[in-house]
Amino acid sequence: MAIHIKTPQEIAYLREAGKIVAETHLYLESQLAVGMSTYDLDKLGEEFIRKFGAIPSFLNYEGYPASICISINDEVVHGIPSKKRFFKEGDVVSLDIGAYKNGYHGDAARTHIIGNAPAEVKRLVEVTKESFFKGMEMVKPGNHLYQISGAIQDYVEANGFSVVRDLVGHGVGRELHEEPQIPNYRPRGEGRGPRLRAGMVIAVEPMVNMGRYEVRILADDWTIVTLDHSISAHYEHTLAITEDGYELLTM
Ligand code: MF3
Ligand code: CO
């Protein structure tokens, strides 16, 4: 097993899949409304992705039963859309979207607040996004993977929040999840991690909790929630490492 270096042609395909993911995020954000079921938003997302001749990456992935992961409030990731779950004022909604086209995947997540929420909740969502870009400052050939991880962790913890340990980012390509795994914290005793090289394509995805970092999985075997019931936010892009930095493929 090794980290796959993509050719320019492969990166062109990954850019196309990533663009579909980005467009789907904009579309679903525009449709998100109080009273709508999470099932209906998922269906809108699936139809939108298919219009591009793409397939939702998550549908049937290891048995996942929907197209979009919709995780609300204390749900961290992998929330399953439901006909009985309705968006309400103040909800913190993480949408995670994947699209598969020409044999390649794109993967990205964003967190939205429906209507108004306490200042501390808004700060959580902002810090989560900003932590991703702190990680990006470390992305260039010659640096090491865990410099990204450490920059994310330091920024989140300096702001009084915690990074989830049990879930990580990943390489992206012909498979949704490729090597390497990308923690959002410095793994202890594992050195600096692999060296970054131009042509690597990775998804970096900080999951940030307002309270403690521990999580558990619900009885549906998918939904990850915070152990202390604190609110959680998620922010993710797929990016290609270039000669002088990076290119966001899901922007
Ligand atoms: N973006 C998530 C990830 O990278 C979602 C995949 S989980 C799935 O792991 F099973 F729903 F596909
Ligand atoms: Co991902």
Tab-separated table of C-alpha atoms and ligand atoms in Angstrom:
chain	number	residue	atom	x	y	z
A	1	MET	CA	0.000	0.000	0.000
A	2	ALA	CA	1.277	3.447	-0.862
A	3	ILE	CA	0.156	6.991	-1.431
A	4	HIS	CA	-0.864	7.352	-5.052
A	5	ILE	CA	0.574	10.284	-7.037
A	6	LYS	CA	-1.969	11.457	-9.610
A	7	THR	CA	-1.151	12.424	-13.197
A	8	PRO	CA	-2.401	15.752	-14.630
A	9	GLN	CA	-5.142	13.826	-16.469
A	10	GLU	CA	-6.290	12.191	-13.235
A	11	ILE	CA	-6.294	15.561	-11.487
A	12	ALA	CA	-8.463	16.928	-14.303
A	13	TYR	CA	-11.002	14.172	-13.580
A	14	LEU	CA	-10.766	14.819	-9.847
A	15	ARG	CA	-11.347	18.537	-10.537
A	16	GLU	CA	-14.498	17.658	-12.468
A	17	ALA	CA	-15.858	15.474	-9.647
A	18	GLY	CA	-14.876	18.147	-7.135
A	19	LYS	CA	-16.686	20.848	-9.071
A	20	ILE	CA	-19.893	18.799	-8.940
A	21	VAL	CA	-19.501	18.490	-5.170
A	22	ALA	CA	-18.999	22.260	-4.864
A	23	GLU	CA	-22.063	23.026	-7.003
A	24	THR	CA	-24.142	20.578	-4.977
A	25	HIS	CA	-23.083	22.299	-1.747
A	26	LEU	CA	-24.217	25.674	-3.077
A	27	TYR	CA	-27.495	24.211	-4.281
A	28	LEU	CA	-28.325	22.399	-1.033
A	29	GLU	CA	-27.365	25.431	1.050
A	30	SER	CA	-29.899	27.438	-0.973
A	31	GLN	CA	-32.594	24.788	-0.341
A	32	LEU	CA	-31.973	24.305	3.400
A	33	ALA	CA	-35.062	25.537	5.278
A	34	VAL	CA	-36.916	25.186	8.567
A	35	GLY	CA	-39.551	22.435	8.363
A	36	MET	CA	-37.919	20.510	5.521
A	37	SER	CA	-37.070	16.872	6.222
A	38	THR	CA	-33.498	15.692	5.998
A	39	TYR	CA	-34.781	12.985	3.633
A	40	ASP	CA	-36.058	15.629	1.202
A	41	LEU	CA	-32.749	17.478	1.230
A	42	ASP	CA	-30.934	14.198	0.543
A	43	LYS	CA	-33.207	13.495	-2.437
A	44	LEU	CA	-32.593	16.981	-3.845
A	45	GLY	CA	-28.856	16.361	-3.500
A	46	GLU	CA	-29.003	12.974	-5.190
A	47	GLU	CA	-31.013	14.306	-8.150
A	48	PHE	CA	-28.678	17.281	-8.522
A	49	ILE	CA	-25.562	15.076	-8.547
A	50	ARG	CA	-27.090	12.689	-11.091
A	51	LYS	CA	-27.920	15.575	-13.442
A	52	PHE	CA	-24.164	15.933	-14.015
A	53	GLY	CA	-23.918	12.277	-15.004
A	54	ALA	CA	-22.260	11.592	-11.646
A	55	ILE	CA	-23.121	9.135	-8.875
A	56	PRO	CA	-23.335	10.040	-5.175
A	57	SER	CA	-20.117	8.595	-3.713
A	58	PHE	CA	-21.646	7.735	-0.355
A	59	LEU	CA	-24.746	5.884	-1.617
A	60	ASN	CA	-24.273	2.217	-0.649
A	61	TYR	CA	-20.690	2.902	0.475
A	62	GLU	CA	-20.156	0.115	3.024
A	63	GLY	CA	-23.953	-0.021	3.159
A	64	TYR	CA	-24.563	3.697	3.823
A	65	PRO	CA	-28.257	4.091	2.876
A	66	ALA	CA	-28.349	7.663	1.481
A	67	SER	CA	-26.497	10.103	-0.783
A	68	ILE	CA	-25.700	12.979	1.564
A	69	CYS	CA	-24.536	12.790	5.190
A	70	ILE	CA	-26.612	15.252	7.256
A	71	SER	CA	-25.382	15.676	10.824
A	72	ILE	CA	-27.224	18.072	13.154
A	73	ASN	CA	-26.067	19.692	16.426
A	74	ASP	CA	-24.354	17.009	18.575
A	75	GLU	CA	-24.069	14.728	15.545
A	76	VAL	CA	-20.494	14.927	14.292
A	77	VAL	CA	-20.649	13.087	10.951
A	78	HIS	CA	-22.482	10.334	9.038
A	79	GLY	CA	-26.001	11.365	10.086
A	80	ILE	CA	-28.547	9.420	8.006
A	81	PRO	CA	-31.332	11.433	6.323
A	82	SER	CA	-34.823	10.600	7.594
A	83	LYS	CA	-38.428	11.373	6.612
A	84	LYS	CA	-39.106	11.992	10.305
A	85	ARG	CA	-36.313	14.484	10.974
A	86	PHE	CA	-37.031	18.145	10.221
A	87	PHE	CA	-34.699	21.136	10.212
A	88	LYS	CA	-35.487	23.704	12.875
A	89	GLU	CA	-34.408	27.220	13.766
A	90	GLY	CA	-30.912	27.341	15.257
A	91	ASP	CA	-29.842	23.906	14.032
A	92	VAL	CA	-26.153	23.428	13.258
A	93	VAL	CA	-26.253	21.384	10.059
A	94	SER	CA	-23.197	19.664	8.604
A	95	LEU	CA	-23.620	18.535	5.008
A	96	ASP	CA	-21.090	16.052	3.671
A	97	ILE	CA	-21.250	15.416	-0.081
A	98	GLY	CA	-19.396	13.053	-2.408
A	99	ALA	CA	-19.649	12.696	-6.191
A	100	TYR	CA	-18.144	10.051	-8.472
A	101	LYS	CA	-17.535	10.803	-12.157
A	102	ASN	CA	-15.152	9.351	-14.775
A	103	GLY	CA	-13.865	6.906	-12.163
A	104	TYR	CA	-12.857	9.547	-9.593
A	105	HIS	CA	-14.366	10.974	-6.401
A	106	GLY	CA	-14.781	14.422	-4.905
A	107	ASP	CA	-15.570	14.843	-1.194
A	108	ALA	CA	-16.377	17.961	0.837
A	109	ALA	CA	-18.282	19.015	3.947
A	110	ARG	CA	-19.591	22.341	5.243
A	111	THR	CA	-21.539	23.375	8.311
A	112	HIS	CA	-24.444	25.822	8.223
A	113	ILE	CA	-26.510	27.433	10.967
A	114	ILE	CA	-30.227	27.678	10.238
A	115	GLY	CA	-31.378	31.165	11.204
A	116	ASN	CA	-29.901	32.505	14.405
A	117	ALA	CA	-27.765	30.856	17.061
A	118	PRO	CA	-25.740	31.912	20.115
A	119	ALA	CA	-22.444	33.702	19.399
A	120	GLU	CA	-20.498	30.721	20.754
A	121	VAL	CA	-22.114	28.426	18.177
A	122	LYS	CA	-21.252	30.813	15.354
A	123	ARG	CA	-17.695	30.924	16.653
A	124	LEU	CA	-17.503	27.110	16.610
A	125	VAL	CA	-18.513	27.030	12.940
A	126	GLU	CA	-16.048	29.791	12.028
A	127	VAL	CA	-13.140	28.276	13.976
A	128	THR	CA	-13.744	24.912	12.302
A	129	LYS	CA	-13.501	26.469	8.830
A	130	GLU	CA	-10.517	28.622	9.815
A	131	SER	CA	-8.723	25.578	11.244
A	132	PHE	CA	-8.884	23.946	7.819
A	133	PHE	CA	-7.128	26.960	6.293
A	134	LYS	CA	-4.520	26.950	9.096
A	135	GLY	CA	-3.819	23.388	7.989
A	136	MET	CA	-3.585	24.551	4.369
A	137	GLU	CA	-0.750	26.929	5.264
A	138	MET	CA	1.376	23.800	5.753
A	139	VAL	CA	0.539	22.245	2.373
A	140	LYS	CA	3.468	22.278	-0.014
A	141	PRO	CA	5.899	19.664	-1.313
A	142	GLY	CA	8.632	18.846	1.191
A	143	ASN	CA	6.531	19.514	4.276
A	144	HIS	CA	5.205	16.567	6.263
A	145	LEU	CA	1.624	15.417	6.691
A	146	TYR	CA	1.385	15.900	10.443
A	147	GLN	CA	2.316	19.569	10.076
A	148	ILE	CA	-1.203	19.928	8.644
A	149	SER	CA	-2.619	17.941	11.569
A	150	GLY	CA	-0.733	19.950	14.161
A	151	ALA	CA	-1.703	23.337	12.700
A	152	ILE	CA	-5.385	22.339	12.822
A	153	GLN	CA	-5.137	21.048	16.379
A	154	ASP	CA	-3.251	24.086	17.676
A	155	TYR	CA	-5.743	26.539	16.199
A	156	VAL	CA	-8.802	24.671	17.471
A	157	GLU	CA	-7.425	24.191	20.973
A	158	ALA	CA	-6.201	27.808	21.198
A	159	ASN	CA	-9.830	28.739	20.597
A	160	GLY	CA	-11.062	26.505	23.413
A	161	PHE	CA	-12.613	23.732	21.327
A	162	SER	CA	-11.528	20.130	20.714
A	163	VAL	CA	-10.739	18.052	17.637
A	164	VAL	CA	-12.291	14.626	17.198
A	165	ARG	CA	-9.659	11.861	17.397
A	166	ASP	CA	-11.591	8.848	16.140
A	167	LEU	CA	-12.184	10.087	12.586
A	168	VAL	CA	-9.629	11.325	10.079
A	169	GLY	CA	-9.201	12.787	6.608
A	170	HIS	CA	-7.886	10.645	3.761
A	171	GLY	CA	-6.447	10.380	0.284
A	172	VAL	CA	-8.984	10.656	-2.570
A	173	GLY	CA	-8.871	9.184	-6.075
A	174	ARG	CA	-10.412	6.150	-7.721
A	175	GLU	CA	-11.403	5.226	-4.175
A	176	LEU	CA	-13.223	7.563	-1.805
A	177	HIS	CA	-10.806	6.637	0.960
A	178	GLU	CA	-7.188	6.113	-0.013
A	179	GLU	CA	-3.939	6.417	1.894
A	180	PRO	CA	-2.833	8.373	3.803
A	181	GLN	CA	-5.050	8.824	6.835
A	182	ILE	CA	-4.988	12.470	7.916
A	183	PRO	CA	-5.609	13.072	11.621
A	184	ASN	CA	-6.627	16.523	12.822
A	185	TYR	CA	-4.250	16.220	15.775
A	186	ARG	CA	-0.577	15.272	16.152
A	187	PRO	CA	-0.463	11.482	16.508
A	188	ARG	CA	1.775	10.629	19.437
A	189	GLY	CA	5.023	8.830	18.720
A	190	GLU	CA	4.499	8.556	14.987
A	191	GLY	CA	6.990	11.148	13.804
A	192	ARG	CA	6.190	13.759	11.195
A	193	GLY	CA	4.165	11.540	8.868
A	194	PRO	CA	4.772	11.042	5.158
A	195	ARG	CA	6.399	13.774	3.115
A	196	LEU	CA	3.978	15.788	0.965
A	197	ARG	CA	4.513	15.528	-2.798
A	198	ALA	CA	3.013	17.257	-5.821
A	199	GLY	CA	0.260	15.076	-7.284
A	200	MET	CA	-1.086	13.811	-3.975
A	201	VAL	CA	-4.827	14.368	-3.637
A	202	ILE	CA	-6.215	14.457	-0.115
A	203	ALA	CA	-9.352	15.377	1.814
A	204	VAL	CA	-8.630	17.344	4.978
A	205	GLU	CA	-11.633	17.434	7.275
A	206	PRO	CA	-11.500	18.875	10.778
A	207	MET	CA	-14.397	17.798	13.019
A	208	VAL	CA	-14.542	20.175	15.967
A	209	ASN	CA	-16.534	19.802	19.189
A	210	MET	CA	-17.554	22.632	21.474
A	211	GLY	CA	-16.945	20.369	24.466
A	212	ARG	CA	-14.811	17.271	24.824
A	213	TYR	CA	-13.386	15.357	21.870
A	214	GLU	CA	-14.831	11.939	22.700
A	215	VAL	CA	-17.518	10.557	20.397
A	216	ARG	CA	-19.718	7.475	20.206
A	217	ILE	CA	-21.722	5.760	17.495
A	218	LEU	CA	-25.519	5.498	17.624
A	219	ALA	CA	-27.470	2.239	17.321
A	220	ASP	CA	-28.026	2.934	13.592
A	221	ASP	CA	-24.327	1.981	13.249
A	222	TRP	CA	-23.558	5.185	11.333
A	223	THR	CA	-24.308	8.399	13.192
A	224	ILE	CA	-21.344	9.650	15.222
A	225	VAL	CA	-22.319	11.933	18.143
A	226	THR	CA	-20.376	13.770	20.823
A	227	LEU	CA	-20.238	11.850	24.088
A	228	ASP	CA	-20.986	15.005	26.120
A	229	HIS	CA	-23.807	16.104	23.742
A	230	SER	CA	-21.916	19.274	22.834
A	231	ILE	CA	-22.394	20.817	19.388
A	232	SER	CA	-20.011	19.749	16.622
A	233	ALA	CA	-18.986	21.269	13.267
A	234	HIS	CA	-17.256	19.837	10.183
A	235	TYR	CA	-15.376	21.428	7.279
A	236	GLU	CA	-13.744	19.519	4.430
A	237	HIS	CA	-12.293	20.004	0.960
A	238	THR	CA	-10.577	17.668	-1.463
A	239	LEU	CA	-7.326	19.265	-2.649
A	240	ALA	CA	-4.416	18.497	-4.921
A	241	ILE	CA	-0.871	19.226	-3.791
A	242	THR	CA	0.917	21.283	-6.470
A	243	GLU	CA	4.570	22.259	-7.040
A	244	ASP	CA	4.137	25.422	-4.982
A	245	GLY	CA	1.208	24.713	-2.691
A	246	TYR	CA	-2.254	23.316	-3.296
A	247	GLU	CA	-5.410	23.584	-5.375
A	248	LEU	CA	-8.818	23.153	-3.741
A	249	LEU	CA	-10.779	20.801	-6.002
A	250	THR	CA	-14.140	21.184	-4.242
A	251	MET	CA	-14.247	25.002	-4.162
B	1	MF3	N1	-16.882	12.456	3.745
B	1	MF3	C1	-17.036	11.316	4.612
B	1	MF3	C2	-15.729	10.628	4.663
B	1	MF3	O1	-14.825	11.098	4.075
B	1	MF3	C3	-18.239	10.548	4.275
B	1	MF3	C4	-18.116	9.154	3.864
B	1	MF3	S1	-19.030	8.137	4.838
B	1	MF3	C5	-20.161	7.318	3.885
B	1	MF3	O2	-15.481	9.661	5.305
B	1	MF3	F1	-20.122	6.116	4.210
B	1	MF3	F2	-21.307	7.840	4.078
B	1	MF3	F3	-19.850	7.390	2.645
B	2	CO	CO	-13.972	12.698	3.631
